[in-house]
Amino acid sequence: MKNKTFYYRFLIVLISIVLYMSFLCPSISSGDSGELAASAHILGIPHPPGYPFYMILGRLFSMIFPGNPALGMNILSSIFAILSLLLVFQILLDFGIKPQIAFIPSILLSIHPLFLQFATITEVYTITSFFFLLELLLLKRDNYLLLSYVVGISFLIHPMLWIIGVYSLYKILKRDYRLIIYSFVGISVILYLPIRSISNPLIDWGNPETLRGVISHILRFEYYREVKVPFTFLIIYKEFLIWLKITLRDTNFLLLLLPFAIKSVKKEYLLLLLAYSLPLALFLHFKPNELNLEANRVFFLPQLILILILSTFALKRIKMKFLPIVGTFILTVFFILGYQERLFQRSWTSFDYIKTILEQTEIDKRSWRPVILSRGDALTFPLLYIEVLTERIKVKVNTPGLRIHTEDTPDYSTYWNEDFSVYDRMLFSKEAHELKPWNFRIRQGRKDILEDELYIKALTRYAVYLYKRGETTLSLSILKEAINVSWLNSHKITVASAYDEIKYYEQSVNIEKEILKKEPDYPGIYHSLYYSHLQMGKIDEAENFLAEGLLIQDDKNLLNDAGAYFAEKGFTNTAFLFFLDGLFKGAPSSGANIRKLIKNEILIENIRD
């Protein structure tokens, strides 16, 4: 029996190594990858809760490839993914499941889209899965001494582990309250946060130097302050639908197998499954839309793992001669799901992005480091990585919890504003420059919110670049490709803005109307429709969208639009009130428009006098 289980373990390791190394990300990927890799490389403090244990491990693995530390951390993710698969296999063996049956869910998890997505990039979710499964195994074996220590460490791995951690602490205290001392030993890694923060590393999110700062960072208070989703019956109902979509999408037909596990496992597994399902969705309390459906999907990874383990008990009822057929069918279904999410390929999007930025900002004066004003994870985190790695740029960031180079004057920006209004490859500049050759490579990455956001922004800015070079036909074909790969409204509005930039307003309007039909309350959609119709000369339709938007949406840009509209009509007082409201709500141009309005009124009064 031992030789047989060794054989299956060897197969799990071999298959997963081949799989993960074949599609291992060559450097950073989208999302938090750049920030986490940069933070680990300098032993900094990333976004809450800070991930101190992961930072220490990440630093060790980043040293394997000094010129590309993210690659070492990608390998770290793969290692924890493989260890997680082995834990699934072992837990099922401990439940008396035959090794040939336990092998199927272990391999299924390895290719499941939600797991595979994070097994080849720098992220915290495979190490989270490992500690979740390790706690399950230790609970099953009643190893409370080691469990106590693991709970202490896992509390700082990811908040997803807090639920099983609280339950484990209850079991530990019930068995022997003195064992709790080992949890304090494990949680002592928290000292990393104030010790490193005091040294003021470049990435020092939240500056957790004090006890209050550490607690605030660990408990993620920064994020709770930003939550403005009301607790209404309609919102809760929509959150339920979002959770249901996530569950059905990721578990597929495995849910049908759950009834077979009710009498076969300890009730604690069913209680944990209950806690990691709908109650977790209500606790997260995210705005129920398509964007948050994708963004919050990963937080239900423990739910997926529990359903995967529990559904395995149904396979015990299958005759052994049919097991290969059933196993092949199950694995094929989830392999197809992974293929549809474009996970069986390497991710080059962020690598190409940072290479473009370095080429764009490269000049002869090596002592000069251009300052890039940035916001948004998709564009900012890769820039932080190349600043830490190359020291050839400075990234100016001023967001809640993270302030870097705020005293420096920026030379470029990753987004449009009044000061940076000129497209310059992947950045915006203050003045128009000579269009230098751009060796842009069109190769699509994985299906991921931030991955595709970065890819689509690259496509649209390349299209604008081509248009300015006079290559209109190629520019339009690139924008057509961009809209074809856009699957979220946030992606589509980026393409619509690019059409506006090259003055193809009709195409922009078609995209915006599609968004309005699909998601009537999409932020900024009425502003976009008003602007596009105004540029097309369709004044009546533009006025209708302006009026309707002011009634439906609380949009600062619409307030600015309304101010400009009434100023042009000569209703100065009304225009002033709209501009003032827009200024208080952060509309970019409202302050300048108020100054222009006042200056114009003064000139008129002087002429009258």
XYZ file of C-alpha atoms in Angstrom:
609
model
C 0.000 0.000 0.000
C 2.829 2.416 0.860
C 4.518 1.757 -2.485
C 1.226 2.413 -4.252
C 0.644 5.750 -2.504
C 4.241 6.754 -3.241
C 3.606 6.017 -6.912
C 0.555 8.293 -6.963
C 2.363 11.041 -5.057
C 5.207 10.842 -7.560
C 2.707 11.157 -10.429
C 1.063 14.202 -8.804
C 4.431 15.923 -8.379
C 5.631 14.998 -11.875
C 2.453 16.105 -13.664
C 2.225 19.372 -11.741
C 5.911 20.221 -12.266
C 5.581 19.702 -16.025
C 2.335 21.695 -16.080
C 3.485 24.650 -13.989
C 6.973 24.930 -15.453
C 5.498 24.866 -18.971
C 3.354 27.919 -18.267
C 5.419 29.642 -15.573
C 5.231 33.408 -15.911
C 8.661 34.681 -17.093
C 8.585 37.719 -14.791
C 5.864 39.748 -13.085
C 2.247 39.408 -14.125
C -0.722 41.700 -13.661
C -2.370 42.662 -10.387
C -0.398 42.532 -7.138
C 2.501 40.591 -8.655
C 4.767 43.583 -9.289
C 4.136 45.086 -5.867
C 4.656 41.794 -4.016
C 7.841 40.950 -5.937
C 9.247 44.452 -5.419
C 8.335 44.429 -1.716
C 9.922 41.021 -1.124
C 13.065 42.052 -2.999
C 13.651 45.007 -0.647
C 11.859 43.474 2.381
C 9.227 46.193 2.199
C 5.620 46.420 3.386
C 3.026 45.582 0.693
C -0.706 46.315 0.859
C -2.670 45.116 3.923
C -2.270 42.798 5.730
C 1.421 43.041 4.790
C 2.106 39.289 4.389
C 5.251 39.230 6.609
C 5.865 35.459 6.377
C 5.405 35.531 2.605
C 7.760 38.511 2.301
C 10.537 36.667 4.146
C 10.125 33.536 2.019
C 9.818 35.668 -1.100
C 13.091 37.423 -0.339
C 14.875 34.069 -0.147
C 13.449 32.886 -3.471
C 13.978 36.250 -5.171
C 17.714 35.796 -4.577
C 17.735 32.781 -6.939
C 17.450 35.128 -9.943
C 18.937 38.493 -8.870
C 18.196 40.084 -12.238
C 14.587 38.899 -12.239
C 13.449 38.254 -8.645
C 9.824 37.760 -9.700
C 10.799 34.532 -11.455
C 12.016 33.037 -8.173
C 8.763 34.036 -6.476
C 6.771 32.488 -9.328
C 8.578 29.230 -8.597
C 7.688 29.664 -4.907
C 4.005 29.835 -5.894
C 4.381 26.628 -7.912
C 6.035 24.848 -4.974
C 3.178 25.724 -2.624
C 0.708 24.687 -5.320
C 2.328 21.241 -5.560
C 2.419 20.904 -1.765
C -1.287 21.783 -1.686
C -2.054 18.992 -4.151
C -0.168 16.513 -1.972
C -2.140 17.666 1.073
C -5.442 17.092 -0.742
C -4.252 13.584 -1.573
C -3.180 12.908 2.031
C -6.392 14.250 3.589
C -8.451 11.947 1.393
C -6.220 8.991 2.293
C -6.784 9.777 5.974
C -10.523 9.560 5.306
C -10.038 6.056 3.956
C -10.307 6.985 0.281
C -8.370 4.663 -2.028
C -5.260 6.265 -3.593
C -6.518 5.799 -7.163
C -9.648 7.768 -6.218
C -7.792 10.434 -4.185
C -5.530 10.974 -7.191
C -8.405 12.390 -9.291
C -9.310 15.470 -7.148
C -5.614 16.187 -6.575
C -4.984 16.453 -10.317
C -8.300 18.243 -10.820
C -7.197 20.996 -8.434
C -3.893 21.337 -10.304
C -5.684 22.269 -13.548
C -8.676 24.066 -12.051
C -8.766 27.632 -13.497
C -9.064 29.302 -10.093
C -6.005 27.439 -8.771
C -3.903 27.244 -11.936
C -4.230 30.991 -12.399
C -2.131 31.650 -9.278
C 0.197 28.634 -9.399
C 2.552 30.210 -11.946
C 2.681 33.866 -10.852
C 3.757 35.871 -7.821
C 0.680 35.814 -5.581
C -0.328 34.733 -2.078
C -3.105 32.311 -2.971
C -1.190 29.039 -3.331
C 0.530 29.549 0.022
C -2.926 30.382 1.418
C -4.290 27.120 -0.005
C -1.362 25.219 1.493
C -1.946 26.539 5.016
C -5.706 26.023 4.698
C -5.190 22.371 3.766
C -2.473 21.932 6.395
C -4.888 23.083 9.104
C -7.514 20.658 7.772
C -5.007 17.797 7.938
C -3.850 18.663 11.461
C -7.467 18.923 12.621
C -8.157 15.499 11.135
C -5.142 14.021 12.934
C -5.805 15.855 16.233
C -2.260 17.245 16.163
C -3.118 20.301 18.247
C 0.422 21.292 19.203
C 1.557 21.758 15.602
C -1.871 23.127 14.679
C -1.495 25.875 17.269
C 1.799 26.999 15.746
C 0.431 26.834 12.185
C -2.634 28.889 13.147
C -0.344 31.619 14.482
C 1.609 31.822 11.222
C -1.454 31.483 8.973
C -3.213 34.404 10.653
C -0.713 36.621 8.801
C -0.817 34.711 5.506
C -4.229 35.910 4.312
C -7.574 36.914 5.903
C -9.184 33.913 4.157
C -7.518 31.768 6.830
C -9.103 33.617 9.736
C -12.305 31.556 9.618
C -10.605 28.172 9.890
C -8.108 29.766 12.284
C -10.835 30.797 14.731
C -12.374 27.323 14.555
C -8.954 25.720 15.111
C -8.324 27.933 18.149
C -11.666 26.813 19.574
C -10.613 23.166 19.183
C -7.169 23.858 20.671
C -8.575 25.659 23.725
C -11.079 22.877 24.195
C -8.299 20.269 24.188
C -5.619 22.101 26.222
C -5.566 25.886 26.662
C -1.815 25.790 27.380
C -1.140 24.889 23.737
C -2.174 28.407 22.772
C 1.378 29.551 23.569
C 2.534 28.012 20.281
C 0.125 30.275 18.396
C 1.899 33.279 19.893
C 5.223 31.838 18.739
C 3.839 31.530 15.207
C 2.296 34.982 15.150
C 5.554 36.563 16.343
C 6.450 36.992 12.654
C 4.236 40.078 12.924
C 7.301 41.892 14.297
C 8.532 42.055 10.699
C 6.088 44.905 10.019
C 7.298 47.517 12.557
C 10.958 46.451 12.262
C 11.017 46.923 8.485
C 8.731 49.958 8.514
C 11.079 51.826 10.862
C 13.835 51.504 8.240
C 11.519 53.282 5.735
C 11.809 51.021 2.666
C 10.583 52.432 -0.645
C 7.357 50.421 -0.384
C 6.093 51.078 3.140
C 2.334 50.721 2.826
C 0.507 52.172 5.808
C 3.781 52.910 7.635
C 2.971 50.367 10.421
C 5.619 51.457 12.930
C 3.320 51.740 15.959
C 1.110 49.131 17.624
C -1.954 50.944 16.322
C -0.472 51.055 12.832
C 0.335 47.328 12.874
C -3.173 46.376 14.031
C -4.738 48.689 11.452
C -2.596 47.151 8.707
C -3.235 43.543 9.713
C -6.997 44.072 10.019
C -7.136 45.997 6.711
C -8.938 49.033 8.160
C -7.860 51.032 5.117
C -10.175 48.994 2.892
C -13.157 49.147 5.224
C -13.034 52.946 5.187
C -13.463 52.889 1.418
C -16.535 50.617 1.467
C -19.650 52.624 0.634
C -22.033 49.835 -0.346
C -25.314 50.119 1.593
C -26.852 47.132 3.378
C -30.189 46.906 1.590
C -32.289 43.891 0.693
C -31.662 44.498 -3.016
C -27.868 44.678 -2.550
C -27.837 41.510 -0.423
C -29.973 39.728 -3.019
C -27.560 40.750 -5.786
C -24.594 39.639 -3.666
C -26.304 36.272 -3.284
C -26.617 36.013 -7.075
C -22.939 36.923 -7.509
C -21.915 34.237 -4.990
C -24.153 31.720 -6.756
C -22.562 32.533 -10.122
C -19.068 32.114 -8.670
C -19.989 28.810 -7.022
C -21.682 27.317 -10.081
C -18.903 28.502 -12.362
C -16.042 27.079 -10.290
C -17.580 23.909 -8.892
C -19.655 22.994 -11.934
C -21.303 19.577 -11.489
C -19.276 18.810 -8.324
C -22.126 20.322 -6.293
C -24.325 17.416 -7.337
C -21.945 15.025 -5.577
C -22.077 16.781 -2.180
C -25.041 14.816 -0.738
C -22.901 11.665 -0.774
C -20.492 13.272 1.722
C -22.996 14.212 4.422
C -22.727 10.909 6.303
C -19.095 10.227 5.416
C -17.188 13.133 6.972
C -17.025 14.993 10.235
C -19.626 17.728 10.605
C -16.822 20.299 10.976
C -16.162 20.113 7.224
C -19.786 20.952 6.490
C -19.688 23.812 9.014
C -16.541 25.193 7.399
C -18.138 24.892 3.968
C -21.131 26.834 5.220
C -18.887 29.560 6.678
C -16.850 29.873 3.473
C -19.921 30.196 1.254
C -22.712 32.792 1.336
C -21.817 34.264 4.780
C -18.362 35.092 3.406
C -19.949 36.870 0.433
C -22.077 38.962 2.794
C -19.050 39.712 4.977
C -17.003 40.885 1.972
C -20.004 43.049 1.019
C -18.691 44.050 -2.391
C -20.612 46.093 -4.928
C -22.565 43.466 -6.888
C -21.420 43.952 -10.465
C -19.522 41.996 -13.104
C -16.191 43.567 -12.183
C -16.438 42.532 -8.534
C -17.658 39.089 -9.528
C -14.256 38.507 -11.110
C -12.255 40.396 -8.485
C -13.752 38.505 -5.516
C -13.821 35.075 -7.113
C -10.494 34.069 -5.565
C -11.776 34.594 -2.005
C -13.948 31.499 -2.478
C -10.957 29.247 -3.103
C -11.411 27.535 0.328
C -15.034 26.839 -0.624
C -13.839 25.190 -3.843
C -11.274 23.060 -1.980
C -13.862 21.886 0.557
C -16.380 21.000 -2.167
C -13.649 19.180 -4.068
C -12.726 17.092 -1.008
C -16.322 16.368 -0.034
C -17.465 15.481 -3.551
C -14.753 12.806 -3.723
C -16.841 10.579 -1.455
C -19.271 10.107 -4.333
C -16.481 8.509 -6.361
C -16.260 5.721 -3.757
C -19.597 4.436 -5.043
C -18.319 4.000 -8.593
C -17.121 0.583 -9.660
C -13.368 0.519 -10.141
C -13.626 -0.504 -13.794
C -15.548 2.712 -14.568
C -13.251 4.968 -12.516
C -10.783 5.772 -15.377
C -13.668 6.870 -17.617
C -15.291 9.037 -14.934
C -11.933 10.502 -13.884
C -11.002 11.340 -17.475
C -14.377 13.023 -18.016
C -14.057 15.172 -14.875
C -10.493 16.240 -15.671
C -11.410 17.013 -19.293
C -14.239 19.331 -18.232
C -11.988 21.431 -16.004
C -9.139 21.352 -18.531
C -11.507 22.913 -21.072
C -12.510 25.577 -18.530
C -8.829 26.422 -18.005
C -8.282 26.594 -21.757
C -11.220 28.984 -22.146
C -9.608 31.306 -19.609
C -6.366 31.230 -21.630
C -4.396 29.812 -18.686
C -2.355 27.300 -20.668
C 0.094 29.922 -21.904
C 2.743 32.196 -20.489
C 1.857 35.712 -19.425
C 3.981 38.339 -21.193
C 1.741 41.409 -20.926
C 3.365 43.067 -17.901
C 6.861 42.147 -19.129
C 6.220 43.890 -22.458
C 4.710 46.858 -20.624
C 7.742 47.493 -18.423
C 10.081 46.996 -21.383
C 8.147 49.653 -23.307
C 8.310 52.060 -20.360
C 12.088 51.625 -20.044
C 12.571 52.209 -23.782
C 10.277 55.236 -23.732
C 11.961 56.956 -20.787
C 15.540 56.057 -21.744
C 17.808 59.057 -22.405
C 21.540 59.694 -22.578
C 21.781 61.411 -19.179
C 21.906 58.355 -16.950
C 21.939 60.490 -13.808
C 18.413 61.705 -14.562
C 15.599 59.433 -13.422
C 12.233 60.390 -14.950
C 9.360 60.630 -12.480
C 6.147 58.869 -13.523
C 2.884 59.878 -11.861
C 0.745 56.752 -11.564
C -2.422 55.308 -10.113
C -4.289 52.016 -10.484
C -2.808 48.595 -9.718
C -2.519 47.416 -13.338
C -0.182 50.246 -14.349
C 1.473 51.179 -11.044
C 2.676 47.866 -9.616
C 4.802 46.869 -12.660
C 6.424 50.321 -12.484
C 7.287 49.822 -8.812
C 8.968 46.568 -9.760
C 11.257 48.166 -12.352
C 12.044 51.085 -10.032
C 13.210 48.665 -7.339
C 15.015 46.452 -9.840
C 16.682 48.999 -12.144
C 16.509 52.374 -10.344
C 16.034 53.958 -13.786
C 12.692 55.587 -12.990
C 10.803 56.992 -10.026
C 7.131 56.202 -9.511
C 5.143 58.985 -7.881
C 2.245 57.436 -5.967
C -0.148 59.217 -3.642
C -2.955 56.881 -2.623
C -4.400 55.958 0.792
C -1.673 54.072 2.626
C 1.028 54.421 -0.025
C 2.931 57.631 -0.685
C 6.132 57.538 -2.734
C 8.155 60.445 -4.169
C 5.258 62.815 -3.475
C 7.636 65.788 -3.367
C 9.001 65.191 -6.900
C 7.696 66.892 -10.030
C 6.445 64.250 -12.483
C 7.699 64.076 -16.070
C 5.112 61.548 -17.277
C 1.778 60.166 -16.143
C 0.069 56.808 -16.624
C -3.296 58.573 -16.942
C -4.699 61.681 -18.600
C -5.127 64.894 -16.651
C -4.924 68.614 -17.337
C -1.131 68.665 -17.051
C -0.507 65.434 -18.958
C -2.807 65.502 -21.963
C -0.569 64.207 -24.769
C -0.480 60.493 -25.669
C 3.125 59.292 -25.606
C 3.168 55.516 -26.158
C 2.114 53.922 -22.849
C 2.373 57.201 -20.933
C 1.029 60.737 -21.128
C 3.356 63.719 -21.377
C 3.001 67.479 -21.025
C 4.105 68.320 -24.548
C 4.029 66.553 -27.889
C 7.252 64.724 -28.781
C 8.595 63.326 -31.982
C 7.043 59.898 -32.530
C 9.894 57.443 -32.161
C 9.593 53.807 -33.352
C 7.642 51.620 -30.966
C 8.450 47.907 -31.120
C 5.061 46.843 -29.837
C 4.273 43.119 -29.720
C 0.636 42.093 -29.899
C 0.406 38.893 -27.892
C -2.552 38.376 -25.639
C -2.112 37.178 -22.066
C -4.402 35.259 -19.747
C -8.018 36.062 -19.068
C -7.755 38.195 -15.961
C -9.241 41.559 -14.992
C -5.961 43.441 -14.635
C -4.094 41.366 -17.220
C -6.663 42.246 -19.882
C -6.950 45.821 -18.608
C -3.234 46.310 -19.189
C -3.345 44.511 -22.544
C -6.314 46.549 -23.799
C -4.741 49.818 -22.652
C -1.587 48.830 -24.529
C -3.608 48.027 -27.661
C -5.584 51.269 -27.562
C -2.527 53.438 -26.969
C -0.702 51.667 -29.771
C -3.711 52.380 -32.005
C -3.557 56.094 -31.126
C 0.196 56.023 -31.777
C -0.371 54.504 -35.236
C -3.101 57.027 -36.029
C -0.752 59.911 -35.252
C 1.802 58.343 -37.576
C -0.786 58.373 -40.345
C -1.453 54.612 -40.320
C -5.228 54.925 -39.933
C -6.209 51.530 -41.371
C -3.851 49.634 -39.075
C -4.951 51.795 -36.138
C -8.606 50.882 -36.690
C -7.773 47.182 -36.996
C -5.943 47.327 -33.651
C -8.962 48.959 -32.007
C -11.193 46.277 -33.498
C -8.938 43.650 -31.892
C -9.156 45.555 -28.590
C -12.955 45.554 -28.562
C -13.026 41.864 -29.512
C -11.019 40.869 -26.423
C -12.883 43.264 -24.102
C -15.185 41.322 -21.784
C -15.794 43.866 -19.032
C -17.409 47.284 -19.401
C -14.288 48.872 -17.918
C -12.328 47.385 -20.828
C -14.859 48.576 -23.408
C -14.896 52.150 -22.115
C -11.110 52.232 -22.591
C -11.588 51.348 -26.271
C -14.372 53.936 -26.615
C -12.039 56.616 -25.229
C -9.430 55.666 -27.832
C -12.008 56.068 -30.608
C -12.772 59.520 -29.190
C -9.059 60.327 -29.237
C -8.789 59.599 -32.976
C -12.161 61.322 -33.605
C -14.111 58.213 -34.612
C -17.038 59.217 -32.434
C -19.676 56.996 -34.029
C -17.755 53.841 -33.047
C -17.325 55.263 -29.566
C -21.061 55.932 -29.228
C -21.926 52.387 -30.321
C -19.721 50.950 -27.572
C -21.074 53.356 -24.951
C -24.699 52.577 -25.823
C -23.957 48.864 -25.496
C -22.535 49.512 -22.018
C -25.564 51.638 -21.073
C -27.915 48.850 -22.150
C -25.979 46.203 -20.224
C -25.250 48.251 -17.079
C -27.339 51.466 -16.886
C -25.641 52.657 -13.699
C -22.084 52.151 -14.999
C -19.993 55.035 -13.548
C -19.310 57.818 -16.050
C -21.311 56.362 -18.942
C -23.555 59.427 -19.321
C -20.532 61.715 -19.313
C -18.975 59.640 -22.101
C -22.186 59.643 -24.152
C -22.628 63.390 -23.670
C -19.082 64.110 -24.800
C -19.211 61.812 -27.847
C -22.553 63.172 -29.076
C -21.352 66.721 -28.520
C -18.291 66.079 -30.681
C -20.513 64.559 -33.390
C -22.623 67.726 -33.431
C -25.733 65.918 -32.161
C -26.611 68.606 -29.641
C -30.152 67.454 -28.805
C -29.049 63.903 -28.004
C -26.091 65.234 -26.022
C -28.406 67.434 -23.935
C -30.699 64.473 -23.278
C -27.820 62.349 -21.965
C -26.591 65.268 -19.835
C -30.013 65.821 -18.273
C -30.672 62.121 -17.750
C -27.218 61.579 -16.270
C -27.595 64.432 -13.775
C -30.842 62.867 -12.555
C -29.539 59.287 -12.357
C -25.817 59.427 -11.511
C -23.733 61.279 -8.961
C -20.898 61.887 -11.434
C -18.384 64.672 -10.794
C -17.526 64.901 -14.499
C -21.183 65.426 -15.396
C -21.255 68.347 -12.972
C -18.337 69.850 -14.842
C -20.112 69.162 -18.155
C -23.250 70.884 -16.880
C -21.231 73.872 -15.698
C -19.616 74.252 -19.116
C -23.008 73.862 -20.808
C -24.698 76.596 -18.763
C -21.656 78.880 -19.003
C -21.870 78.692 -22.787
C -25.598 79.501 -22.608
C -24.839 82.560 -20.478
C -26.287 81.256 -17.195
C -23.258 82.213 -15.139
C -24.703 81.659 -11.676
C -26.003 78.197 -12.552
C -22.675 77.315 -14.174
C -20.801 78.492 -11.071
C -22.903 76.248 -8.802
C -22.267 73.181 -10.982
C -18.532 73.918 -11.166
C -18.393 74.439 -7.404
C -20.179 71.137 -6.746
C -17.814 69.426 -9.174
C -14.815 70.985 -7.422
C -15.928 69.662 -4.028
C -16.367 66.182 -5.523
C -12.969 66.171 -7.236
C -13.774 66.907 -10.892
C -10.395 67.560 -12.590
C -11.300 70.736 -14.534
C -13.844 72.384 -12.244
C -11.333 74.585 -10.419
C -9.855 75.920 -13.652
C -13.348 76.504 -15.051
C -14.364 78.520 -11.983
C -11.294 80.717 -12.430
C -12.127 81.232 -16.106
C -15.731 82.009 -15.230
C -14.768 84.594 -12.614
C -12.155 86.147 -14.910
C -14.687 86.395 -17.724
C -17.246 88.039 -15.420
C -14.664 90.571 -14.249
C -13.799 91.436 -17.861
C -17.482 91.892 -18.705
C -17.990 94.154 -15.668
C -14.942 96.242 -16.668
C -16.306 96.634 -20.191
C -19.678 97.756 -18.789
C -17.989 100.270 -16.507
